[in-house]
Amino acid sequence: MPAAAQAAVDGNFAIECDIQLTADGEAMVHHDDALGRLTDGTGALLGKTAAELKAVPFKSTSERMMTLGDLCALVAGRVPLVIEVKSHFDGDRKLVSRMAEVLAGYSGPAVGMSFDPDQVLALRPTGPLARPAASSPNANTRKPNGRKPPPNSAAA
């Protein structure tokens, strides 16, 4: 949800998200592989296009699903991204490929992961998806607990 991602950026917290593949090969930021639990509508994400999914509201809010590219644009490298590649454990590596395409144009700290060993293997040859958190523009201003000091604070 874009508002949750913006709140994480505003609080200088890293974002962990899950991505799912769509019928047209897009990487959507969403945990479930089907609509209905958190959103209006029904059906598998894999059976719908990105445009169709971006039109589906989350329950009790006007927020809509976003693509990984949308999330990267919103975050703009200000906090680290930990991206879990969701899998159907069927050997399909299209989602890893799409994630690599999106992250190739992203300069912020990001890392991919999956609970599917085949997807983990697919992540390896896609290049350096992991970027050191120290490349974050606020890395040198973090307190020992990892949080950025409040504005106008002398504590570093």
XYZ file of C-alpha atoms in Angstrom, residues 72 80-81 83 99-112 126-136:
29
model
C 10.910 2.107 -6.296
C 16.540 -0.047 1.924
C 14.190 -2.471 0.161
C 12.034 -7.832 -1.743
C 12.596 -7.731 -10.552
C 16.114 -7.541 -12.006
C 14.849 -5.347 -14.878
C 13.173 -2.939 -12.451
C 16.129 -2.822 -10.057
C 18.609 -2.257 -12.906
C 17.265 1.304 -13.071
C 17.071 1.781 -9.293
C 19.981 3.333 -7.402
C 18.805 2.708 -3.845
C 19.757 -0.135 -1.528
C 17.794 -3.283 -2.387
C 18.076 -7.020 -1.961
C 16.015 -9.921 -3.274
C 21.020 -11.293 -12.190
C 23.857 -9.150 -10.890
C 24.417 -7.264 -7.696
C 20.855 -6.810 -6.493
C 22.152 -6.223 -2.985
C 23.497 -2.759 -2.439
C 25.121 -1.821 0.864
C 22.839 0.060 3.230
C 25.706 2.505 3.747
C 24.853 3.916 0.312
C 21.678 5.304 1.848
